[in-house]
């Protein structure tokens, strides 16, 4: 059989075997949304809550530095492994196709990694568990992202991008709800999201059936050199891809600063206990979800109809900047609620278009998963390095809003606002022949 088509250039788009062009993407979209939702649930919950809670148990006197160390190890794993797994997925030849084995394998492998984190009693054990979790979930994510390029027609890729991005953001919320419901049950808070992701792997295996296997005769060999090459791209030959990558990195970094130390922010700036802060984290997560889902649904459809991707990028960047400014000066609960809603709307607009945009501007290549793996670094890396850089920002003098002695959160969120503004300012530089309508 022939290799699954890679939808990077223009129409005509691919058709999933076993269905019409209209019917097949519907099943594919369900698989993408459900699987990404559960994957994000497992990957994001530790980042926004459970790692902080676990560190608070293991090393309460050094919680900021220990959390930074664990996050830095995860950042390195995400940086290296996502494009490598994408590269391997592009070259996987077997009767089950290129993507499904990596999706189900990664999501199932996340469960033992969660066990390691849940039962950790030392920083080393927690770090190893988080490293294993990043490896597992990035293997799944690299293959899952490529499904949009492989199996969704170009005219529906913005819709798919919006739903996929909204699902990724929405996956944070079940974890926040769990934290609010079970603030002292750390073991369950690690295991339940990982178990849900494993179920998502089984669902994806079923819903994405019918993927044509890669013809062994067309399979390019995997070598040490090809693996190292998969980690890089040449900005000079793909400037539009480089800019879109940088925008995703900066906007995700800004958003990660909102959630990275959210628990500690509420405790320091608002004077809350751990339980109160965990409960507020859950509520603000719901505000973000509401804004994200509505924005992604509306903007995804509008982007599909108009092709005006860059306009949505500008709008999302400005909303995230405003959200940061509100958080930067907040000394009560209500500005935090408003900031969370604005961030959700901004991210919904961004994820409605960013994946469809990068599919159009990335270099022509059969290595779609490899390039999307490199692109995924721009999402996963900031989620890990934001907690690592946060202590440096917190140490810049005292907080002018509330002098609690727990760090300068004004400087922390000012850095996030600056990152969002820079990302927005880069938008006019995105030039590509396949972007003609905005």
Short mmCIF file of C-alpha atoms in Angstrom, two decimals:
data_model
loop_
_atom_site.label_atom_id
_atom_site.label_comp_id
_atom_site.label_asym_id
_atom_site.label_seq_id
_atom_site.Cartn_x
_atom_site.Cartn_y
_atom_site.Cartn_z
CA UNK A 1 0.00 0.00 0.00
CA UNK A 2 1.13 3.56 -0.51
CA UNK A 3 2.29 5.91 2.17
CA UNK A 4 -0.32 8.00 3.99
CA UNK A 5 -0.53 11.41 2.30
CA UNK A 6 1.02 14.36 4.11
CA UNK A 7 -1.09 17.49 3.83
CA UNK A 8 1.45 20.27 3.89
CA UNK A 9 0.89 22.00 0.55
CA UNK A 10 -2.43 22.92 -0.97
CA UNK A 11 -5.56 20.90 -1.86
CA UNK A 12 -6.68 18.35 -2.76
CA UNK A 13 -6.70 17.02 0.79
CA UNK A 14 -6.33 13.41 1.85
CA UNK A 15 -9.25 11.12 2.46
CA UNK A 16 -9.12 8.60 5.24
CA UNK A 17 -9.68 5.12 3.87
CA UNK A 18 -13.09 3.74 4.61
CA UNK A 19 -15.12 6.95 4.42
CA UNK A 20 -15.95 10.03 2.41
CA UNK A 21 -14.03 13.26 2.77
CA UNK A 22 -16.86 14.67 4.92
CA UNK A 23 -17.41 11.60 7.09
CA UNK A 24 -13.86 10.47 7.67
CA UNK A 25 -12.58 13.69 9.31
CA UNK A 26 -15.52 13.60 11.73
CA UNK A 27 -14.27 10.37 13.26
CA UNK A 28 -10.72 11.67 13.09
CA UNK A 29 -11.70 14.91 14.84
CA UNK A 30 -13.38 12.95 17.64
CA UNK A 31 -10.19 10.92 18.08
CA UNK A 32 -8.03 14.03 18.08
CA UNK A 33 -10.17 15.94 20.58
CA UNK A 34 -10.76 13.10 23.05
CA UNK A 35 -7.18 11.85 22.98
CA UNK A 36 -5.62 15.31 23.29
CA UNK A 37 -8.02 16.15 26.13
CA UNK A 38 -6.96 13.10 28.13
CA UNK A 39 -3.27 13.46 27.22
CA UNK A 40 -3.31 17.07 28.39
CA UNK A 41 -5.13 16.03 31.55
CA UNK A 42 -2.23 13.70 32.39
CA UNK A 43 0.59 16.00 31.30
CA UNK A 44 -0.68 19.37 32.51
CA UNK A 45 -2.07 18.39 35.90
CA UNK A 46 1.41 17.82 37.39
CA UNK A 47 2.63 21.08 35.87
CA UNK A 48 -0.12 23.27 37.28
CA UNK A 49 -0.78 21.55 40.59
CA UNK A 50 0.39 18.09 41.65
CA UNK A 51 4.13 18.60 41.27
CA UNK A 52 3.80 21.68 43.48
CA UNK A 53 1.82 19.71 46.06
CA UNK A 54 4.29 16.81 45.98
CA UNK A 55 7.28 19.13 46.33
CA UNK A 56 5.53 20.77 49.26
CA UNK A 57 5.42 17.34 50.92
CA UNK A 58 8.98 16.30 50.12
CA UNK A 59 10.86 19.59 50.63
CA UNK A 60 8.60 22.30 52.08
CA UNK A 61 11.55 24.48 53.06
CA UNK A 62 13.02 24.48 49.54
CA UNK A 63 9.88 24.16 47.48
CA UNK A 64 10.69 26.80 44.86
CA UNK A 65 14.20 25.54 44.06
CA UNK A 66 13.16 21.86 44.08
CA UNK A 67 10.19 22.52 41.80
CA UNK A 68 12.50 24.42 39.45
CA UNK A 69 14.91 21.46 39.30
CA UNK A 70 12.16 18.95 38.52
CA UNK A 71 10.68 21.25 35.88
CA UNK A 72 14.07 21.81 34.24
CA UNK A 73 14.60 18.06 33.79
CA UNK A 74 11.16 17.81 32.23
CA UNK A 75 11.99 20.71 29.92
CA UNK A 76 15.08 18.94 28.61
CA UNK A 77 13.12 15.75 28.03
CA UNK A 78 10.38 17.57 26.12
CA UNK A 79 12.90 19.53 24.09
CA UNK A 80 14.81 16.45 22.95
CA UNK A 81 12.21 13.73 22.70
CA UNK A 82 9.20 15.26 20.94
CA UNK A 83 10.85 15.74 17.52
CA UNK A 84 12.80 12.49 17.90
CA UNK A 85 9.60 10.53 18.44
CA UNK A 86 8.02 12.40 15.55
CA UNK A 87 10.95 11.43 13.36
CA UNK A 88 10.60 7.78 14.37
CA UNK A 89 6.85 7.93 13.77
CA UNK A 90 7.39 9.20 10.21
CA UNK A 91 9.54 6.14 9.56
CA UNK A 92 7.46 3.49 11.32
CA UNK A 93 6.52 0.70 8.91
CA UNK A 94 4.00 -1.88 10.07
CA UNK A 95 0.47 -3.03 9.46
CA UNK A 96 -0.90 -0.75 12.19
CA UNK A 97 0.28 2.44 10.49
CA UNK A 98 2.77 5.13 11.50
CA UNK A 99 0.89 7.00 14.22
CA UNK A 100 -1.28 4.63 16.25
CA UNK A 101 1.53 2.54 17.81
CA UNK A 102 3.22 5.65 19.19
CA UNK A 103 -0.03 7.16 20.45
CA UNK A 104 -1.18 4.12 22.41
CA UNK A 105 2.34 3.18 23.49
CA UNK A 106 3.06 6.63 24.90
CA UNK A 107 -0.24 6.98 26.72
CA UNK A 108 0.02 3.54 28.32
CA UNK A 109 3.64 4.18 29.35
CA UNK A 110 2.57 7.28 31.25
CA UNK A 111 0.82 5.17 33.88
CA UNK A 112 3.94 3.58 35.46
CA UNK A 113 5.62 6.99 35.33
CA UNK A 114 2.74 8.39 37.39
CA UNK A 115 3.22 5.59 39.93
CA UNK A 116 6.86 6.62 40.35
CA UNK A 117 5.86 10.25 40.97
CA UNK A 118 2.97 9.37 43.28
CA UNK A 119 5.12 7.19 45.53
CA UNK A 120 8.25 9.37 45.45
CA UNK A 121 9.77 10.27 48.79
CA UNK A 122 12.85 12.09 47.48
CA UNK A 123 13.59 14.75 44.89
CA UNK A 124 15.53 12.23 42.79
CA UNK A 125 12.58 9.83 42.61
CA UNK A 126 10.17 12.61 41.69
CA UNK A 127 12.54 13.88 39.01
CA UNK A 128 12.92 10.42 37.46
CA UNK A 129 9.15 9.96 37.42
CA UNK A 130 8.60 13.31 35.71
CA UNK A 131 11.31 12.52 33.16
CA UNK A 132 9.59 9.21 32.31
CA UNK A 133 6.20 10.93 32.07
CA UNK A 134 7.55 13.58 29.68
CA UNK A 135 9.09 10.87 27.49
CA UNK A 136 5.87 8.86 27.35
CA UNK A 137 3.49 11.71 26.65
CA UNK A 138 5.73 13.44 24.13
CA UNK A 139 5.90 10.20 22.13
CA UNK A 140 2.10 10.21 21.95
CA UNK A 141 1.84 13.95 21.29
CA UNK A 142 4.28 13.92 18.37
CA UNK A 143 2.29 11.23 16.56
CA UNK A 144 -1.10 12.69 17.45
CA UNK A 145 -0.30 16.14 16.05
CA UNK A 146 0.75 14.61 12.74
CA UNK A 147 -2.72 13.11 12.31
CA UNK A 148 -4.03 16.59 11.42
CA UNK A 149 -1.48 16.95 8.61
CA UNK A 150 -2.02 13.36 7.45
CA UNK A 151 -5.77 12.92 7.58
CA UNK A 152 -7.63 16.25 7.73
CA UNK A 153 -8.37 18.10 4.43
CA UNK A 154 -6.84 21.60 4.20
CA UNK A 155 -10.21 23.32 4.32
CA UNK A 156 -10.93 21.83 7.73
CA UNK A 157 -7.49 22.10 9.29
CA UNK A 158 -8.21 25.39 11.09
CA UNK A 159 -11.32 23.84 12.62
CA UNK A 160 -9.28 20.80 13.63
CA UNK A 161 -6.54 23.03 15.01
CA UNK A 162 -9.03 24.98 17.10
CA UNK A 163 -10.67 21.87 18.53
CA UNK A 164 -7.31 20.21 19.15
CA UNK A 165 -5.95 23.30 20.92
CA UNK A 166 -9.12 23.77 22.95
CA UNK A 167 -8.96 20.15 24.04
CA UNK A 168 -5.36 20.60 25.13
CA UNK A 169 -6.24 23.62 27.22
CA UNK A 170 -9.45 22.07 28.55
CA UNK A 171 -7.45 19.07 29.71
CA UNK A 172 -5.99 21.25 32.46
CA UNK A 173 -9.38 21.79 34.05
CA UNK A 174 -10.23 18.23 35.20
CA UNK A 175 -6.95 18.26 37.09
CA UNK A 176 -7.78 21.57 38.71
CA UNK A 177 -11.18 20.24 39.72
CA UNK A 178 -9.55 17.14 41.21
CA UNK A 179 -7.11 19.28 43.16
CA UNK A 180 -10.01 21.25 44.59
CA UNK A 181 -11.89 18.07 45.49
CA UNK A 182 -8.92 16.02 46.74
CA UNK A 183 -6.31 18.54 47.97
CA UNK A 184 -4.63 16.05 50.31
CA UNK A 185 -4.81 12.91 48.14
CA UNK A 186 -1.61 13.32 46.18
CA UNK A 187 -1.38 9.69 45.06
CA UNK A 188 -4.83 9.80 43.46
CA UNK A 189 -4.05 13.18 41.89
CA UNK A 190 -1.16 11.56 40.01
CA UNK A 191 -2.80 8.24 39.13
CA UNK A 192 -6.27 9.33 37.99
CA UNK A 193 -5.06 11.58 35.11
CA UNK A 194 -2.55 8.94 33.96
CA UNK A 195 -5.25 6.27 33.99
CA UNK A 196 -7.54 8.52 31.94
CA UNK A 197 -4.74 9.04 29.39
CA UNK A 198 -4.29 5.28 29.07
CA UNK A 199 -7.99 4.99 28.26
CA UNK A 200 -7.49 7.72 25.66
CA UNK A 201 -4.80 5.64 24.01
CA UNK A 202 -7.17 2.72 23.61
CA UNK A 203 -9.86 5.00 22.16
CA UNK A 204 -7.41 6.50 19.68
CA UNK A 205 -6.32 3.03 18.60
CA UNK A 206 -9.94 2.24 17.73
CA UNK A 207 -11.06 5.56 16.25
CA UNK A 208 -7.97 6.06 14.07
CA UNK A 209 -8.15 2.59 12.53
CA UNK A 210 -7.78 2.42 8.77
CA UNK A 211 -4.46 4.28 8.59
CA UNK A 212 -2.53 2.92 5.59
CA UNK A 213 0.79 1.36 6.60
CA UNK A 214 4.01 2.85 5.31
CA UNK A 215 5.36 0.92 2.37
CA UNK A 216 8.72 -0.52 3.52
CA UNK A 217 10.13 0.34 0.09
CA UNK A 218 9.37 4.03 0.74
CA UNK A 219 10.67 4.03 4.29
CA UNK A 220 13.75 6.17 4.80
CA UNK A 221 16.31 4.58 7.11
CA UNK A 222 16.71 5.68 10.72
CA UNK A 223 20.26 6.43 11.79
CA UNK A 224 22.06 8.25 14.57
CA UNK A 225 22.58 11.15 12.21
CA UNK A 226 18.91 11.29 11.19
CA UNK A 227 17.87 11.30 14.85
CA UNK A 228 20.15 14.23 15.64
CA UNK A 229 18.99 16.04 12.49
CA UNK A 230 15.37 15.68 13.61
CA UNK A 231 16.07 18.08 16.45
CA UNK A 232 16.96 20.98 14.18
CA UNK A 233 15.72 23.04 11.26
CA UNK A 234 17.32 25.84 9.28
CA UNK A 235 15.66 29.20 10.07
CA UNK A 236 17.15 30.69 6.89
CA UNK A 237 15.25 28.30 4.62
CA UNK A 238 12.00 28.37 6.62
CA UNK A 239 11.62 31.88 8.11
CA UNK A 240 7.83 31.73 8.39
CA UNK A 241 8.01 28.44 10.30
CA UNK A 242 10.63 29.99 12.59
CA UNK A 243 8.45 32.99 13.41
CA UNK A 244 5.35 30.89 14.08
CA UNK A 245 7.46 28.63 16.31
CA UNK A 246 8.73 31.66 18.22
CA UNK A 247 5.22 33.05 18.66
CA UNK A 248 3.90 29.80 20.08
CA UNK A 249 6.86 29.63 22.46
CA UNK A 250 6.40 33.18 23.73
CA UNK A 251 2.62 33.00 24.14
CA UNK A 252 2.80 29.63 25.85
CA UNK A 253 5.56 30.93 28.11
CA UNK A 254 3.38 33.88 29.08
CA UNK A 255 0.45 31.60 29.81
CA UNK A 256 2.62 29.15 31.73
CA UNK A 257 3.76 31.93 34.05
CA UNK A 258 0.10 32.38 34.99
CA UNK A 259 -0.26 28.77 36.05
CA UNK A 260 3.25 27.65 36.92
CA UNK A 261 3.28 29.10 40.42
CA UNK A 262 -0.43 29.80 40.66
CA UNK A 263 -0.79 27.92 43.92
CA UNK A 264 2.06 29.86 45.54
CA UNK A 265 0.82 33.16 44.02
CA UNK A 266 -2.55 32.82 45.73
CA UNK A 267 -0.88 31.93 49.02
CA UNK A 268 1.57 34.85 48.88
CA UNK A 269 -0.41 37.65 47.18
CA UNK A 270 -3.86 36.82 48.61
CA UNK A 271 -2.79 35.33 51.96
CA UNK A 272 -4.56 32.00 51.40
CA UNK A 273 -3.94 28.60 52.94
CA UNK A 274 -2.93 25.67 50.74
CA UNK A 275 -6.48 24.32 50.66
CA UNK A 276 -7.97 27.74 49.87
CA UNK A 277 -5.42 28.36 47.13
CA UNK A 278 -6.09 24.93 45.59
CA UNK A 279 -9.82 25.64 45.56
CA UNK A 280 -9.32 29.03 43.88
CA UNK A 281 -7.00 27.40 41.34
CA UNK A 282 -9.87 25.08 40.39
CA UNK A 283 -12.39 27.92 40.01
CA UNK A 284 -10.12 30.12 37.89
CA UNK A 285 -9.39 27.08 35.73
CA UNK A 286 -13.10 26.85 34.97
CA UNK A 287 -13.14 30.53 33.98
CA UNK A 288 -10.27 29.89 31.58
CA UNK A 289 -11.99 26.84 30.14
CA UNK A 290 -15.19 28.76 29.45
CA UNK A 291 -13.32 31.48 27.57
CA UNK A 292 -11.16 28.99 25.72
CA UNK A 293 -13.94 26.72 24.49
CA UNK A 294 -16.14 29.54 23.22
CA UNK A 295 -13.24 31.36 21.60
CA UNK A 296 -11.82 28.25 19.94
CA UNK A 297 -15.20 27.19 18.56
CA UNK A 298 -15.92 30.63 17.08
CA UNK A 299 -12.42 31.48 15.88
CA UNK A 300 -11.77 28.06 14.37
CA UNK A 301 -14.80 28.37 12.12
CA UNK A 302 -14.02 31.99 11.22
CA UNK A 303 -10.42 31.14 10.40
CA UNK A 304 -11.51 28.25 8.17
CA UNK A 305 -13.81 30.59 6.25
CA UNK A 306 -11.57 33.64 6.00
CA UNK A 307 -8.02 32.27 6.15
CA UNK A 308 -7.10 35.34 8.22
CA UNK A 309 -4.84 33.45 10.60
CA UNK A 310 -2.57 36.36 11.46
CA UNK A 311 -5.45 38.52 12.67
CA UNK A 312 -6.36 35.89 15.26
CA UNK A 313 -2.74 35.67 16.41
CA UNK A 314 -2.66 39.43 17.05
CA UNK A 315 -5.93 39.35 18.96
CA UNK A 316 -4.81 36.46 21.14
CA UNK A 317 -1.51 38.14 21.96
CA UNK A 318 -3.19 41.35 23.06
CA UNK A 319 -5.68 39.49 25.26
CA UNK A 320 -2.91 37.52 26.94
CA UNK A 321 -0.99 40.74 27.55
CA UNK A 322 -4.02 42.31 29.24
CA UNK A 323 -4.50 39.17 31.32
CA UNK A 324 -0.92 39.40 32.51
CA UNK A 325 -1.26 43.07 33.45
CA UNK A 326 -4.33 42.32 35.54
CA UNK A 327 -2.59 39.46 37.31
CA UNK A 328 0.48 41.61 37.85
CA UNK A 329 -1.46 44.18 39.88
CA UNK A 330 -4.09 41.95 41.51
CA UNK A 331 -4.46 42.10 45.27
CA UNK A 332 -7.95 40.58 45.45
CA UNK A 333 -9.83 37.69 43.88
CA UNK A 334 -11.90 39.44 41.21
CA UNK A 335 -9.04 40.67 38.97
CA UNK A 336 -7.77 37.08 39.02
CA UNK A 337 -11.12 35.83 37.72
CA UNK A 338 -11.14 38.39 34.90
CA UNK A 339 -7.52 37.65 34.00
CA UNK A 340 -8.25 33.92 33.81
CA UNK A 341 -11.23 34.47 31.49
CA UNK A 342 -9.21 36.76 29.19
CA UNK A 343 -6.36 34.25 29.04
CA UNK A 344 -8.81 31.53 28.09
CA UNK A 345 -10.31 33.62 25.29
CA UNK A 346 -6.85 34.58 24.01
CA UNK A 347 -5.54 31.04 24.00
CA UNK A 348 -8.72 29.79 22.35
CA UNK A 349 -8.18 32.23 19.48
CA UNK A 350 -4.52 31.25 19.22
CA UNK A 351 -5.03 27.49 19.22
CA UNK A 352 -7.85 27.87 16.73
CA UNK A 353 -5.27 28.76 14.09
CA UNK A 354 -1.69 28.00 15.11
CA UNK A 355 -1.53 24.33 14.06
CA UNK A 356 -3.30 24.96 10.76
CA UNK A 357 -0.99 27.93 10.20
CA UNK A 358 2.21 25.98 10.81
CA UNK A 359 1.08 23.13 8.51
CA UNK A 360 0.89 25.70 5.72
CA UNK A 361 4.25 27.34 6.37
CA UNK A 362 6.45 24.41 7.37
CA UNK A 363 8.88 23.11 4.73
CA UNK A 364 7.73 20.62 2.12
CA UNK A 365 8.68 17.26 3.52
CA UNK A 366 7.41 13.74 4.15
CA UNK A 367 8.63 14.29 7.71
CA UNK A 368 5.44 15.99 8.87
CA UNK A 369 5.58 14.50 12.38
CA UNK A 370 9.20 15.57 12.74
CA UNK A 371 8.42 19.22 11.97
CA UNK A 372 5.29 19.15 14.10
CA UNK A 373 7.41 17.58 16.83
CA UNK A 374 9.77 20.53 16.61
CA UNK A 375 6.70 22.80 16.71
CA UNK A 376 5.37 20.99 19.79
CA UNK A 377 8.58 21.92 21.60
CA UNK A 378 7.32 25.50 21.49
CA UNK A 379 4.32 24.40 23.56
CA UNK A 380 5.79 21.83 25.93
CA UNK A 381 9.09 23.57 26.67
CA UNK A 382 7.62 26.79 28.12
CA UNK A 383 5.31 24.75 30.37
CA UNK A 384 8.40 23.23 31.91
CA UNK A 385 10.87 26.12 31.94
CA UNK A 386 8.47 28.76 33.28
CA UNK A 387 8.74 27.30 36.81
CA UNK A 388 12.51 27.04 36.35
CA UNK A 389 12.90 30.73 35.46
CA UNK A 390 10.30 31.98 37.91
CA UNK A 391 12.62 32.03 40.97
CA UNK A 392 14.94 34.46 39.17
CA UNK A 393 12.05 36.82 38.50
CA UNK A 394 10.65 36.41 42.00
CA UNK A 395 14.04 37.39 43.43
CA UNK A 396 14.06 40.78 41.66
CA UNK A 397 13.37 42.95 44.68
CA UNK A 398 10.12 43.00 46.60
CA UNK A 399 6.56 42.89 45.31
CA UNK A 400 5.24 46.50 45.19
CA UNK A 401 1.61 45.32 45.42
CA UNK A 402 1.76 43.08 48.50
CA UNK A 403 5.00 42.94 50.49
CA UNK A 404 4.63 39.38 51.69
CA UNK A 405 8.29 38.39 51.50
CA UNK A 406 7.47 35.40 49.26
CA UNK A 407 8.78 36.91 46.03
CA UNK A 408 8.14 39.64 43.48
CA UNK A 409 5.08 38.41 41.59
CA UNK A 410 4.80 41.85 39.96
CA UNK A 411 8.07 41.17 38.12
CA UNK A 412 7.00 37.61 37.30
CA UNK A 413 3.86 38.65 35.46
CA UNK A 414 5.47 41.73 33.93
CA UNK A 415 7.82 39.31 32.17
CA UNK A 416 4.80 37.38 30.91
CA UNK A 417 3.19 40.53 29.55
CA UNK A 418 6.40 41.42 27.73
CA UNK A 419 6.61 37.94 26.17
CA UNK A 420 3.03 38.20 24.90
CA UNK A 421 3.68 41.64 23.41
CA UNK A 422 6.81 40.48 21.60
CA UNK A 423 4.91 37.51 20.15
CA UNK A 424 2.20 39.85 18.89
CA UNK A 425 4.72 42.20 17.31
CA UNK A 426 6.23 39.34 15.27
CA UNK A 427 2.97 38.64 13.41
CA UNK A 428 3.48 40.99 10.39
CA UNK A 429 6.75 39.17 9.64
CA UNK A 430 4.94 35.90 8.77
CA UNK A 431 5.17 35.74 4.98
CA UNK A 432 4.48 32.65 2.88
CA UNK A 433 3.04 31.87 -0.59
CA UNK A 434 0.33 29.67 0.96
CA UNK A 435 -0.95 32.60 3.06
CA UNK A 436 -2.80 34.79 0.59
CA UNK A 437 -6.03 35.95 2.24
CA UNK A 438 -4.78 38.09 5.15
#
